[in-house]
Short mmCIF file of C-alpha atoms in Angstrom, two decimals:
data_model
loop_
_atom_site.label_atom_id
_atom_site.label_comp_id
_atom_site.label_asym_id
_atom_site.label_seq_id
_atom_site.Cartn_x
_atom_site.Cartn_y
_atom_site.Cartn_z
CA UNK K 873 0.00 0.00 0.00
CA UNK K 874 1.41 3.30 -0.89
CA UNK K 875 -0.23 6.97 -0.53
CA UNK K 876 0.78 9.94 -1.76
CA UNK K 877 0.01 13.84 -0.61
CA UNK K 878 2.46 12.57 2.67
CA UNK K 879 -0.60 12.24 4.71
CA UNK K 880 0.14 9.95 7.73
CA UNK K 881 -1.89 7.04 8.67
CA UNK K 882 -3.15 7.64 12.01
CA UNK K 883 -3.80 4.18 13.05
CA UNK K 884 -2.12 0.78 11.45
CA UNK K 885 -2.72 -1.47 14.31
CA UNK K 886 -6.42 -2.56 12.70
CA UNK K 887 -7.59 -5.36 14.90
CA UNK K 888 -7.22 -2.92 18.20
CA UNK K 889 -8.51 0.03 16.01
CA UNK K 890 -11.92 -1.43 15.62
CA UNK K 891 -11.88 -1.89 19.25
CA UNK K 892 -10.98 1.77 20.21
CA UNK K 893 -13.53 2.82 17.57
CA UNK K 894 -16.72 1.00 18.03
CA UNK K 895 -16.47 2.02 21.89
CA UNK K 896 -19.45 4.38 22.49
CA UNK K 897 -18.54 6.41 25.99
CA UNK K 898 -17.20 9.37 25.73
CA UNK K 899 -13.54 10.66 25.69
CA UNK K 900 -14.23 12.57 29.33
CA UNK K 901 -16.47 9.32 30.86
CA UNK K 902 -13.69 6.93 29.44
CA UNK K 903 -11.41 9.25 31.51
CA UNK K 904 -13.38 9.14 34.62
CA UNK K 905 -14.10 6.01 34.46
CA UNK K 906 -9.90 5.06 34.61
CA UNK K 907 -9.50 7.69 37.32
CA UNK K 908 -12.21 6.33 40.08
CA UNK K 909 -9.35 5.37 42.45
CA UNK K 910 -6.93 8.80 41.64
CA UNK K 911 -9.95 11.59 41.42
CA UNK K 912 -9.30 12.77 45.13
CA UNK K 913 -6.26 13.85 44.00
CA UNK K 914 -7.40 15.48 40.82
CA UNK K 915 -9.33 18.98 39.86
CA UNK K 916 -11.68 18.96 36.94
CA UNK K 917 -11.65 14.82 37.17
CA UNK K 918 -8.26 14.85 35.24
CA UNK K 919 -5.84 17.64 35.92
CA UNK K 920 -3.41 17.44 38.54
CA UNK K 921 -2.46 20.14 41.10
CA UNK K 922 -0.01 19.52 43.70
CA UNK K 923 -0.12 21.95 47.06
CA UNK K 924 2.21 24.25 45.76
CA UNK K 925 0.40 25.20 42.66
CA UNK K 926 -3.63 26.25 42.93
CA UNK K 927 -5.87 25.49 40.21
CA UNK K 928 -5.30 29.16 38.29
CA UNK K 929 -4.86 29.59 34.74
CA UNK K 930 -1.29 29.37 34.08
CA UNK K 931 -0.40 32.50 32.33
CA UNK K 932 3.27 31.61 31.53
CA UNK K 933 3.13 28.35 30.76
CA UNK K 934 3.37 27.75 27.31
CA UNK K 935 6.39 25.68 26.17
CA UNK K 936 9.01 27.97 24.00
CA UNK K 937 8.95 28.63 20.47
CA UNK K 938 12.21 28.78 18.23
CA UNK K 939 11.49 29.75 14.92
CA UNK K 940 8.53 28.89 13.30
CA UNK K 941 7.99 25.72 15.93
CA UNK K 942 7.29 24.44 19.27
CA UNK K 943 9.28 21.14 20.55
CA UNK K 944 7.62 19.66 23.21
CA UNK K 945 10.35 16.87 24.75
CA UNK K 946 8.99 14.04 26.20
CA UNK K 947 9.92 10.81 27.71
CA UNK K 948 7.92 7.06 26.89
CA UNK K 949 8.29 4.72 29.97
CA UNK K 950 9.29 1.26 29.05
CA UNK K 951 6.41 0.10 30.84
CA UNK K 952 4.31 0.39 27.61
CA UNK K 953 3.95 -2.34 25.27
CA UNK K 954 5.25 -2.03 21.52
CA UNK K 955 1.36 -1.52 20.51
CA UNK K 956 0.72 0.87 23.42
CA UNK K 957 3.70 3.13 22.18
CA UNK K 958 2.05 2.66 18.41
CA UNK K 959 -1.05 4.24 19.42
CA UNK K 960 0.43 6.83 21.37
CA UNK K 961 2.54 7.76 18.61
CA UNK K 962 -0.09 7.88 16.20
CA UNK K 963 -2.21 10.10 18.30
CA UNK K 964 0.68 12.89 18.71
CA UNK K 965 1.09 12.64 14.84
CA UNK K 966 -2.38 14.26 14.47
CA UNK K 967 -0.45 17.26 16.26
CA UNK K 968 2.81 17.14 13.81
CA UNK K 969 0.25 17.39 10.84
CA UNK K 970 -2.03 20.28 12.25
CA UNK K 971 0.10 22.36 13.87
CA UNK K 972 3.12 23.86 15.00
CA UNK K 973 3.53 21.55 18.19
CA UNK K 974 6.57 19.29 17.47
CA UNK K 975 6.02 16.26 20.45
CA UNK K 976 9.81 15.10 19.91
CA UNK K 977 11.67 12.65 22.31
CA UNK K 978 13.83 14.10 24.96
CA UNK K 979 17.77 14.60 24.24
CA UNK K 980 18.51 16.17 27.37
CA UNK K 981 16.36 18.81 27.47
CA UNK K 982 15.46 20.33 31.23
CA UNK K 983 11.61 20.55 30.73
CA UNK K 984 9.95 17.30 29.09
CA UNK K 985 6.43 15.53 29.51
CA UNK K 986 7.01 11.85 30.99
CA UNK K 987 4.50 9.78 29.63
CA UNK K 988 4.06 7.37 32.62
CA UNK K 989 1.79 4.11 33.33
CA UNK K 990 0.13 4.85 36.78
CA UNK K 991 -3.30 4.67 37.57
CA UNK K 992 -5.52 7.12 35.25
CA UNK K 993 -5.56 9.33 32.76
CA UNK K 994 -4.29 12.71 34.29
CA UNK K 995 -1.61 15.44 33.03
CA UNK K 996 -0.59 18.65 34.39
CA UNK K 997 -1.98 21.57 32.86
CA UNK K 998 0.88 23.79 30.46
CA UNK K 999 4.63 23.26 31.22
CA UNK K 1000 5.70 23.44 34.77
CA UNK K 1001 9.57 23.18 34.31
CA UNK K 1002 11.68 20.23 34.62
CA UNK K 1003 9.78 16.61 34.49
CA UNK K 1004 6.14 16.59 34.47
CA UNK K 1005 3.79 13.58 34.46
CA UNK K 1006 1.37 12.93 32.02
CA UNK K 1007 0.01 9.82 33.15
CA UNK K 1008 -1.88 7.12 30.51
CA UNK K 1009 -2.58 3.98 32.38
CA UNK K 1010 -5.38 0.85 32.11
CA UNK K 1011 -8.46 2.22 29.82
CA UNK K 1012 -6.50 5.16 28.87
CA UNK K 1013 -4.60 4.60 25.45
CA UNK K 1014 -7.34 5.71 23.26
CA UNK K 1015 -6.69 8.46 20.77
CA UNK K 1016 -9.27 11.14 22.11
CA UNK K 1017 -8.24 10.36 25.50
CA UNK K 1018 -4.52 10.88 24.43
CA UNK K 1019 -4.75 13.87 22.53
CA UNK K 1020 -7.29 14.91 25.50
CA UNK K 1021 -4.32 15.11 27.96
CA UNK K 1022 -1.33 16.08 25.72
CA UNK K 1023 -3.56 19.19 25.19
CA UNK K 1024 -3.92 19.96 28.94
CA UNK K 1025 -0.23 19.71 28.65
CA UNK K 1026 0.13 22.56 26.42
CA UNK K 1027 -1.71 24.63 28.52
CA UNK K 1028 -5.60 24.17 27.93
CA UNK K 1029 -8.33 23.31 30.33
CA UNK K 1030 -11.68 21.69 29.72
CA UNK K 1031 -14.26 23.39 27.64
CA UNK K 1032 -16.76 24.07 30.08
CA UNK K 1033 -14.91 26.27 32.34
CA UNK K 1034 -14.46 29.01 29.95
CA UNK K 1035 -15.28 32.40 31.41
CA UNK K 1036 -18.05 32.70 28.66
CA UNK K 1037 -19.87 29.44 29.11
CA UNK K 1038 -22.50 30.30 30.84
CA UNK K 1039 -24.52 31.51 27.52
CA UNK K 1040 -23.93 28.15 26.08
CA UNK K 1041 -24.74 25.72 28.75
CA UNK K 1042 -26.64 25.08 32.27
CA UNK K 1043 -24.73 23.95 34.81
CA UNK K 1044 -27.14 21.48 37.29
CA UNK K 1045 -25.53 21.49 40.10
CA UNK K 1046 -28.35 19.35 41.40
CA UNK K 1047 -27.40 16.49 39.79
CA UNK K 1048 -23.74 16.40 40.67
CA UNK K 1049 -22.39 14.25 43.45
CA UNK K 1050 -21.42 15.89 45.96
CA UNK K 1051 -17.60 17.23 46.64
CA UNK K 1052 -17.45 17.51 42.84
CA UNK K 1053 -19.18 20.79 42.40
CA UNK K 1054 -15.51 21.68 42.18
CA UNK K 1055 -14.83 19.87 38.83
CA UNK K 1056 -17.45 22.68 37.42
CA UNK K 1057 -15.92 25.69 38.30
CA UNK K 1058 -15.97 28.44 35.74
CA UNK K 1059 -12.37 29.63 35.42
CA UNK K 1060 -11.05 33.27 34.06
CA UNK K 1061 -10.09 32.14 30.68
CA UNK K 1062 -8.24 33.57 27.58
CA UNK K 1063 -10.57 32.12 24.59
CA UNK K 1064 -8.73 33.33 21.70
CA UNK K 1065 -11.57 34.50 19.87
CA UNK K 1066 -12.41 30.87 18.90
CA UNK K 1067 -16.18 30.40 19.66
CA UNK K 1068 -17.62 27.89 22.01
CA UNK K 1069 -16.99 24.44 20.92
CA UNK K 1070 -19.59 21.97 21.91
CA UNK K 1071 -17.54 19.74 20.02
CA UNK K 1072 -14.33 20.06 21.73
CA UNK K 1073 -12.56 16.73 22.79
CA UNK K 1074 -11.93 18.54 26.17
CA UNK K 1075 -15.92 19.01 26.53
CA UNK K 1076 -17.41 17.03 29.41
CA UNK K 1077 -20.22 14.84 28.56
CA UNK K 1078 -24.16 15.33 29.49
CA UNK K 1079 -23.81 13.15 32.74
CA UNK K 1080 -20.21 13.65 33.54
CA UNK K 1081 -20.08 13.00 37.87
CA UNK K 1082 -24.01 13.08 37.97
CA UNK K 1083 -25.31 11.31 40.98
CA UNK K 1084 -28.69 10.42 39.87
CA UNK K 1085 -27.69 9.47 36.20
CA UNK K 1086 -29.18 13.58 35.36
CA UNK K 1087 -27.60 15.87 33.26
CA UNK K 1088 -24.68 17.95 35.24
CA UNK K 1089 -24.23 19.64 31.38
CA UNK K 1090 -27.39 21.28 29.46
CA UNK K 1091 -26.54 22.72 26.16
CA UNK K 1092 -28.81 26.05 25.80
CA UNK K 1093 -28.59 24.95 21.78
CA UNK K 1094 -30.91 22.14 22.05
CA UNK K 1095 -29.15 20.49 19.00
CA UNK K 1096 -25.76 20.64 19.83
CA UNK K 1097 -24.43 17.51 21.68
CA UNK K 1098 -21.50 17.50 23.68
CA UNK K 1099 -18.97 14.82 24.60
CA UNK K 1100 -17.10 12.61 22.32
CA UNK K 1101 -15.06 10.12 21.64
CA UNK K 1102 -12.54 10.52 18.24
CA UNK K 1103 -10.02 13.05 18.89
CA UNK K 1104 -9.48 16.96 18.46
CA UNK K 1105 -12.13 19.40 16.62
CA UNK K 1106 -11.26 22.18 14.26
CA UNK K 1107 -11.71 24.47 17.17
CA UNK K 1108 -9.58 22.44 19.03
CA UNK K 1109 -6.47 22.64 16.60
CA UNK K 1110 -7.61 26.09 15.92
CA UNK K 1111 -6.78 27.55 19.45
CA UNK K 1112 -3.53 25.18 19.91
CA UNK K 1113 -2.40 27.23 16.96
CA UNK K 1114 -3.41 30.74 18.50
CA UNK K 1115 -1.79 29.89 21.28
CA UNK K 1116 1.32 29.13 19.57
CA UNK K 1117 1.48 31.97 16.90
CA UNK K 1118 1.45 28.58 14.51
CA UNK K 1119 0.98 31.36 11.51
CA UNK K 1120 1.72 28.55 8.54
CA UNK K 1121 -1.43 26.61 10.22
CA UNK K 1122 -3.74 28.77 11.94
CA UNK K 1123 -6.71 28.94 9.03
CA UNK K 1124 -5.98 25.22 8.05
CA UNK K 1125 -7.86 23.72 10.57
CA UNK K 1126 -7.69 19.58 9.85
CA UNK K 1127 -11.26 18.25 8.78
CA UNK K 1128 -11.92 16.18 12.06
CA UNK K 1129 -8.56 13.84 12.08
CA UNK K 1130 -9.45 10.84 10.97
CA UNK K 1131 -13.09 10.98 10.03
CA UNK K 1132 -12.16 9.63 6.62
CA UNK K 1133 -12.92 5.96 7.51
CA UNK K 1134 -12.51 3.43 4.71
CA UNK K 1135 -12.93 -0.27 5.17
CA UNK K 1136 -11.55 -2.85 2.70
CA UNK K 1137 -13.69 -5.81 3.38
CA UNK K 1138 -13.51 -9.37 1.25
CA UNK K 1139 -17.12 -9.78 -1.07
CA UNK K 1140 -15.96 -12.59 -3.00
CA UNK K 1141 -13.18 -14.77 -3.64
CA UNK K 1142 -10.03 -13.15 -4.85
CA UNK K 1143 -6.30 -14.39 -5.16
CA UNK K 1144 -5.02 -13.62 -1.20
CA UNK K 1145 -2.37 -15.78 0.08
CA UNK K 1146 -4.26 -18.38 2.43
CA UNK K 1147 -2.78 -16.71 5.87
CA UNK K 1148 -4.64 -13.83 5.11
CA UNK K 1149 -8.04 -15.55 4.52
CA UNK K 1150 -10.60 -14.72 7.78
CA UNK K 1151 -8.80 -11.62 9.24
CA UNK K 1152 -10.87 -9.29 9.83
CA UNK K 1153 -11.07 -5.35 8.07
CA UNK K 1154 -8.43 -2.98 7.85
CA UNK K 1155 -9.45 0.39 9.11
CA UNK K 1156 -7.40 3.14 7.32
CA UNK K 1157 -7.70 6.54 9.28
CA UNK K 1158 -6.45 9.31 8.13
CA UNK K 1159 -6.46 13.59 8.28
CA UNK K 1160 -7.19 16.37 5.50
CA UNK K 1161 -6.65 19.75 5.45
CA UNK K 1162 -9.71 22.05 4.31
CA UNK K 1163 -9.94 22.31 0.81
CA UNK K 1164 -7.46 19.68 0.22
CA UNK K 1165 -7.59 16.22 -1.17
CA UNK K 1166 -6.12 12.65 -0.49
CA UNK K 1167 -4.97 9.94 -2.99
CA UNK K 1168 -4.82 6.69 -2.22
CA UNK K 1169 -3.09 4.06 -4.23
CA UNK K 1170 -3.39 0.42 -2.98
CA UNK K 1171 -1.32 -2.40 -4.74
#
């Protein structure tokens, strides 16, 4: 298989692709759901604060930009498996071909993410100087959930606690269990002149720490729907690239990574060695710019 218009593929591992992608909860439940035993420890379900830092928005901490990118150094522990790392890897690529963010593997720099395999799905939020945890353990290595962290890590928190939010959704603070009406607090936020995305991969879901399976989220747009599960919007890779001055990319938003979806499935007999007989599809993901086009040449 060959392609052309250098378009990576974000996922090759197709048995464990099907997997990730017929799961239905949400990138923030999936989240909460791996953090159950960690959340005391947590703010916002997934961002971690330690008792010298307070849950503020961190003004100065965007990693540093030398020329026209960003290289964000970070560490893999051995503790993932050779598939674990794949899928990690292919979920920073999205970043590579989007933006300006440059996720490259640490060479001695002083400030680098370690990408550790603890309990939940957690990261600081923006670069706090020398080693920082991002942590991606059991029910964590999905895409959405990946890119969901790496992003907190570059100095983003979740969508719902922008300082404008409250004329896009209702907060029911009835509904939420109680000691995490702190996971709901709106925060003084700089929104970059990128509208409210109730598509955002760092948007709660509907029932997100409800206690009586409620909404805790009410869009005011009654058709807008909130929480999901594939990885970064447009908006998403639009304010990454605000952020970071990424001039080259900041009106080529990427089509939804990975929303072109093509299975090759077998209809009728053709000449396949026999080893290949009864696997099951291939799922070929991969990203587009706006306005752009991707061939695809199989042989």
């Amino acid at each position: 298989t060959s392609m052309t218009s250098c378009f990576p593929v974000i996922n090759e591992q197709c048995p464990s692709s099907q997997q990730l992608y017929h799961n239905t909860q949400t990138v923030n439940s999936q989240i909460l759901t791996a953090n159950q035993q960690v959340e005391d420890n947590l703010v916002e379900g997934d961002v971690f604060v330690s008792n010298t830092r307070n849950a503020r928005i961190c003004k100065n901490c965007r990693w540093p930009k030398l020329l026209k990118t960003v290289k964000v150094p970070y560490v893999l522990s051995g503790s993932f498996t050779r598939p674990e790392k794949i899928q990690i890897e292919n979920a920073i690529s999205a970043f590579h071909m989007s933006t300006c963010i440059r996720f490259v593997t640490r060479t001695g720099q002083t400030d680098y993410i370690s990408i550790v395999k603890l309990n939940g799905c957690w990261s600081w939020v923006g670069r706090t100087g020398r080693s920082q945890y991002l942590s991606l353990g059991t029910g964590c290595l999905q895409k959405g959930i990946i890119q969901h962290e790496l992003i907190h890590a570059l100095g983003f928190w979740h969508e719902q606690s922008r300082n404008d939010r409250d004329a896009f959704i209702r907060i029911n603070f009835g509904n939420i269990l109680k000691g995490r009406e702190r996971n709901f607090k709106r925060m003084d936020t700089n929104n970059l002149n990128v509208p409210y995305d109730y598509t955002s991969v760092m948007h709660y879901a509907p029932k997100d720490f409800s206690k009586n399976s409620g909404d805790t989220i009410t869009p005011i747009d009654a058709s807008a729907q909130i929480g999901q599960r594939d990885g970064m919007s447009e908006n998403d890779i639009l304010k990454i690239n605000k952020l970071y001055v990424c001039s080259k990319y900041t009106n080529k938003a990427v089509r939804s990574i990975g929303n072109i979806l093509t299975m090759l499935t077998v209809t009728h007999p053709v000449n396949v060695p026999s080893s290949y007989s009864g696997l099951p599809p291939c799922i070929q993901r991969v990203g587009q710019y706006v306005g752009e086009h991707v061939q695809s040449h199989l042989s």
